[in-house]
Amino acid sequence: MMNDNEVINTLEELEAFVLAVESGGMGLNNVAGLALATNNSNGRPFVAVLDDNQQLLLGRWVSSDVFENGKDIVRYGPRKH
């Protein structure tokens, strides 16, 4: 489920998205993980919310800056402030 109008442009937006997913605020069931990936057809980067079968539950496009610099946020979770 990708919405072309929703793009995560900053690391702060990525952190908020990850927190919303982790807290159950997105209303998704069976969430097993998050990953940064690229679309096979056009190479566009996105963050994927995956279930335990590695199937896409939800995706959000990300800017190339977020794709390059947000890997630790996706891998380890948002920074503790």
Backbone as a chain_set.jsonl record, in Angstrom:
{"seq": "MMNDNEVINTLEELEAFVLAVESGGMGLNNVAGLALATNNSNGRPFVAVLDDNQQLLLGRWVSSDVFENGKDIVRYGPRKH", "coords": {"N": [[0.851, -1.165, 0.0], [1.033, 1.85, -1.153], [1.172, 5.348, -1.148], [1.329, 7.828, -3.414], [1.354, 10.506, -2.77], [2.395, 10.814, -0.278], [5.369, 11.454, 1.097], [8.331, 10.894, 2.851], [10.445, 13.243, 3.91], [12.386, 14.126, 5.696], [14.695, 13.236, 8.347], [13.515, 13.474, 10.822], [10.804, 13.185, 10.199], [10.889, 10.523, 9.389], [11.595, 9.286, 11.814], [9.25, 9.854, 13.29], [7.387, 8.387, 11.788], [8.357, 5.746, 12.169], [8.052, 5.531, 14.968], [5.251, 5.752, 15.115], [4.457, 3.408, 13.788], [5.658, 1.456, 15.466], [4.29, 1.913, 17.856], [1.777, 1.077, 17.311], [0.074, 2.864, 16.197], [-0.648, 3.028, 13.524], [-2.533, 1.192, 13.012], [-1.992, -1.354, 12.046], [-1.797, -4.895, 11.643], [0.119, -7.71, 12.744], [2.764, -6.808, 12.36], [6.144, -7.187, 11.651], [8.576, -6.046, 11.073], [10.704, -3.367, 9.789], [12.001, -1.915, 6.801], [14.35, -0.351, 4.608], [14.075, 0.159, 1.189], [14.193, -0.223, -2.424], [12.102, 0.516, -5.175], [11.458, -1.942, -7.564], [10.741, -1.415, -10.232], [11.232, 1.302, -10.796], [13.297, 2.227, -9.215], [12.871, 3.937, -7.123], [13.235, 5.059, -3.774], [11.939, 3.688, -0.665], [10.356, 3.268, 2.573], [9.537, 0.288, 4.096], [6.956, -1.46, 5.735], [6.813, -4.536, 7.123], [5.309, -7.824, 7.306], [5.378, -10.947, 9.195], [5.88, -12.747, 7.2], [7.414, -11.436, 5.448], [5.964, -9.801, 3.763], [4.681, -6.874, 2.219], [3.089, -4.563, 4.221], [2.64, -1.854, 4.489], [3.849, 1.04, 2.905], [6.006, 3.868, 2.539], [7.107, 6.45, 0.504], [10.433, 7.724, 0.4], [12.779, 10.426, 0.598], [15.876, 10.725, -1.24], [17.917, 11.536, 0.454], [16.931, 10.802, 3.003], [16.814, 8.058, 2.572], [19.553, 7.437, 2.336], [20.602, 8.342, 4.792], [18.977, 7.465, 6.843], [19.179, 4.858, 7.644], [20.103, 3.768, 10.111], [18.078, 4.582, 11.836], [15.898, 3.078, 10.957], [16.962, 0.531, 11.314], [17.732, 0.4, 14.09], [15.857, 1.824, 15.507], [14.241, 4.922, 16.551], [16.256, 7.706, 17.635], [17.158, 8.263, 21.028], [16.109, 10.992, 22.8]], "CA": [[0.0, 0.0, 0.0], [1.866, 3.041, -1.296], [0.456, 6.55, -1.534], [2.289, 8.694, -4.092], [1.351, 11.861, -2.213], [3.039, 10.82, 1.031], [6.815, 11.263, 0.996], [9.077, 11.255, 4.047], [11.534, 14.076, 3.402], [13.39, 14.444, 6.711], [14.937, 12.183, 9.326], [12.522, 13.653, 11.879], [9.576, 12.555, 9.702], [11.124, 9.085, 9.434], [11.479, 8.89, 13.22], [7.835, 9.899, 13.658], [6.749, 7.259, 11.122], [8.781, 4.529, 12.866], [7.382, 5.532, 16.271], [3.825, 5.475, 14.897], [4.336, 1.982, 13.482], [6.019, 0.683, 16.659], [3.297, 2.097, 18.922], [0.484, 0.571, 16.865], [-0.743, 3.986, 15.761], [-1.045, 2.899, 12.122], [-3.613, 0.219, 12.942], [-1.572, -2.517, 11.275], [-1.689, -6.151, 12.378], [1.156, -8.664, 12.347], [3.988, -6.113, 11.951], [7.343, -7.897, 12.094], [9.784, -5.259, 10.886], [10.796, -2.256, 8.851], [13.169, -1.989, 5.92], [14.486, 0.607, 3.517], [14.177, -0.607, -0.053], [13.936, 0.535, -3.647], [11.107, -0.059, -6.07], [12.111, -2.669, -8.654], [10.44, -0.888, -11.562], [11.753, 2.644, -11.071], [14.419, 2.542, -8.344], [12.496, 4.946, -6.123], [13.396, 4.519, -2.423], [10.811, 3.743, 0.25], [10.433, 2.508, 3.806], [8.53, -0.764, 4.045], [6.524, -2.134, 6.952], [6.672, -5.922, 6.691], [4.76, -8.793, 8.247], [6.329, -12.02, 9.487], [6.165, -13.452, 5.946], [8.134, -10.456, 4.636], [5.035, -9.18, 2.819], [4.501, -5.44, 2.46], [1.832, -4.116, 4.826], [2.52, -0.421, 4.263], [5.084, 1.657, 2.455], [6.042, 5.325, 2.33], [8.256, 6.918, -0.272], [11.378, 8.554, 1.148], [13.723, 11.172, -0.23], [17.166, 10.038, -1.339], [18.66, 11.873, 1.666], [16.421, 9.937, 4.074], [17.231, 6.698, 2.245], [20.982, 7.297, 2.626], [20.971, 8.694, 6.156], [18.0, 6.962, 7.82], [19.33, 3.407, 7.828], [20.199, 3.426, 11.529], [16.755, 4.782, 12.443], [15.103, 1.904, 10.607], [17.613, -0.664, 11.871], [17.828, 0.39, 15.546], [14.793, 2.608, 16.097], [14.525, 6.351, 16.699], [17.234, 8.128, 18.662], [16.615, 8.681, 22.323], [16.43, 12.415, 22.995]], "C": [[0.903, 1.237, 0.0], [0.974, 4.203, -1.757], [1.473, 7.521, -2.132], [2.368, 10.103, -3.505], [2.066, 11.953, -0.869], [4.51, 10.45, 0.896], [7.452, 11.716, 2.299], [10.344, 11.966, 3.573], [12.635, 14.365, 4.406], [13.574, 13.252, 7.651], [13.95, 12.276, 10.483], [11.194, 13.018, 11.471], [9.711, 11.035, 9.717], [11.007, 8.572, 10.873], [10.021, 8.851, 13.657], [7.078, 8.72, 13.04], [7.082, 5.957, 11.848], [8.097, 4.435, 14.229], [5.896, 5.206, 16.132], [3.597, 3.999, 14.6], [4.582, 1.155, 14.745], [4.976, 0.78, 17.762], [1.92, 1.567, 18.536], [-0.44, 1.647, 16.334], [-1.21, 3.925, 14.317], [-2.178, 1.894, 11.948], [-3.275, -1.021, 12.13], [-1.473, -3.741, 12.182], [-0.523, -6.96, 11.843], [2.429, -7.986, 11.838], [5.193, -6.846, 12.531], [8.604, -7.065, 11.927], [9.635, -4.148, 9.885], [12.041, -2.435, 8.008], [13.164, -0.805, 4.975], [14.74, -0.211, 2.259], [14.026, 0.334, -1.234], [12.93, -0.228, -4.498], [11.816, -0.711, -7.246], [11.889, -2.024, -10.021], [11.07, 0.467, -11.847], [12.912, 3.069, -10.16], [14.129, 3.562, -7.256], [12.582, 4.341, -4.715], [12.131, 4.665, -1.576], [11.144, 2.999, 1.534], [9.252, 1.55, 3.794], [8.235, -1.278, 5.446], [6.147, -3.548, 6.515], [6.024, -6.786, 7.766], [5.753, -9.941, 8.434], [6.608, -12.925, 8.294], [6.902, -12.56, 4.96], [7.263, -9.857, 3.519], [4.821, -7.724, 3.219], [3.113, -5.159, 3.031], [1.561, -2.661, 4.495], [3.867, 0.093, 3.802], [4.925, 3.152, 2.329], [7.285, 5.646, 1.523], [9.132, 7.75, 0.634], [12.269, 9.294, 0.16], [15.04, 10.401, -0.278], [18.037, 10.339, -0.118], [18.226, 10.986, 2.828], [16.847, 8.491, 3.82], [18.697, 6.471, 2.63], [21.312, 7.458, 4.101], [20.037, 8.144, 7.239], [18.128, 5.488, 8.127], [19.394, 3.011, 9.291], [18.866, 3.61, 12.247], [15.876, 3.569, 12.177], [15.669, 0.659, 11.289], [17.49, -0.728, 13.392], [16.698, 1.135, 16.258], [15.197, 4.061, 16.247], [15.517, 6.619, 17.817], [16.502, 8.504, 19.936], [17.06, 10.11, 22.588], [16.583, 12.744, 24.458]], "O": [[1.462, 1.612, 1.031], [0.135, 4.045, -2.644], [2.376, 7.983, -1.434], [3.351, 10.811, -3.725], [2.315, 13.052, -0.374], [4.858, 9.302, 0.621], [7.15, 12.8, 2.797], [11.2, 11.368, 2.922], [13.717, 14.806, 4.017], [12.715, 12.374, 7.736], [13.586, 11.254, 11.064], [10.529, 12.387, 12.292], [8.748, 10.332, 10.025], [10.388, 7.536, 11.115], [9.602, 7.907, 14.327], [6.224, 8.12, 13.694], [6.19, 5.151, 12.114], [7.612, 3.367, 14.602], [5.345, 4.464, 16.945], [2.646, 3.403, 15.106], [3.802, 0.256, 15.059], [4.793, -0.169, 18.524], [0.994, 1.604, 19.346], [-1.607, 1.381, 16.05], [-2.085, 4.695, 13.923], [-2.724, 1.76, 10.853], [-4.167, -1.67, 11.584], [-1.106, -3.628, 13.352], [-0.209, -6.912, 10.654], [3.108, -8.535, 10.97], [5.263, -7.098, 13.734], [9.611, -7.348, 12.577], [8.606, -3.997, 9.226], [13.021, -3.037, 8.448], [12.104, -0.313, 4.586], [15.526, -1.159, 2.27], [13.767, 1.526, -1.071], [12.921, -1.458, -4.527], [12.685, -0.095, -7.862], [12.769, -2.086, -10.879], [11.409, 0.767, -12.992], [13.45, 4.164, -10.324], [15.036, 4.002, -6.55], [12.07, 3.247, -4.478], [11.36, 5.612, -1.733], [12.085, 2.206, 1.585], [8.118, 1.942, 3.519], [9.146, -1.502, 6.243], [5.285, -3.739, 5.657], [6.163, -6.531, 8.962], [6.853, -9.902, 7.883], [7.486, -13.785, 8.368], [7.006, -12.885, 3.777], [7.768, -9.459, 2.469], [4.784, -7.389, 4.402], [2.097, -5.472, 2.411], [0.421, -2.267, 4.252], [4.909, -0.374, 4.263], [3.835, 3.648, 2.044], [8.379, 5.169, 1.827], [8.633, 8.415, 1.543], [12.483, 8.845, -0.966], [15.284, 9.526, 0.553], [18.816, 9.484, 0.304], [19.071, 10.472, 3.56], [17.204, 7.778, 4.758], [19.038, 5.428, 3.188], [22.205, 6.783, 4.612], [20.288, 8.342, 8.428], [17.271, 4.921, 8.805], [18.793, 2.01, 9.68], [18.559, 2.862, 13.175], [15.187, 3.088, 13.076], [14.911, -0.174, 11.786], [17.179, -1.786, 13.938], [16.597, 1.079, 17.484], [16.37, 4.399, 16.087], [15.608, 5.878, 18.797], [15.375, 8.998, 19.909], [18.257, 10.401, 22.597], [16.852, 13.893, 24.807]]}, "num_chains": 1, "name": "protein.A"}
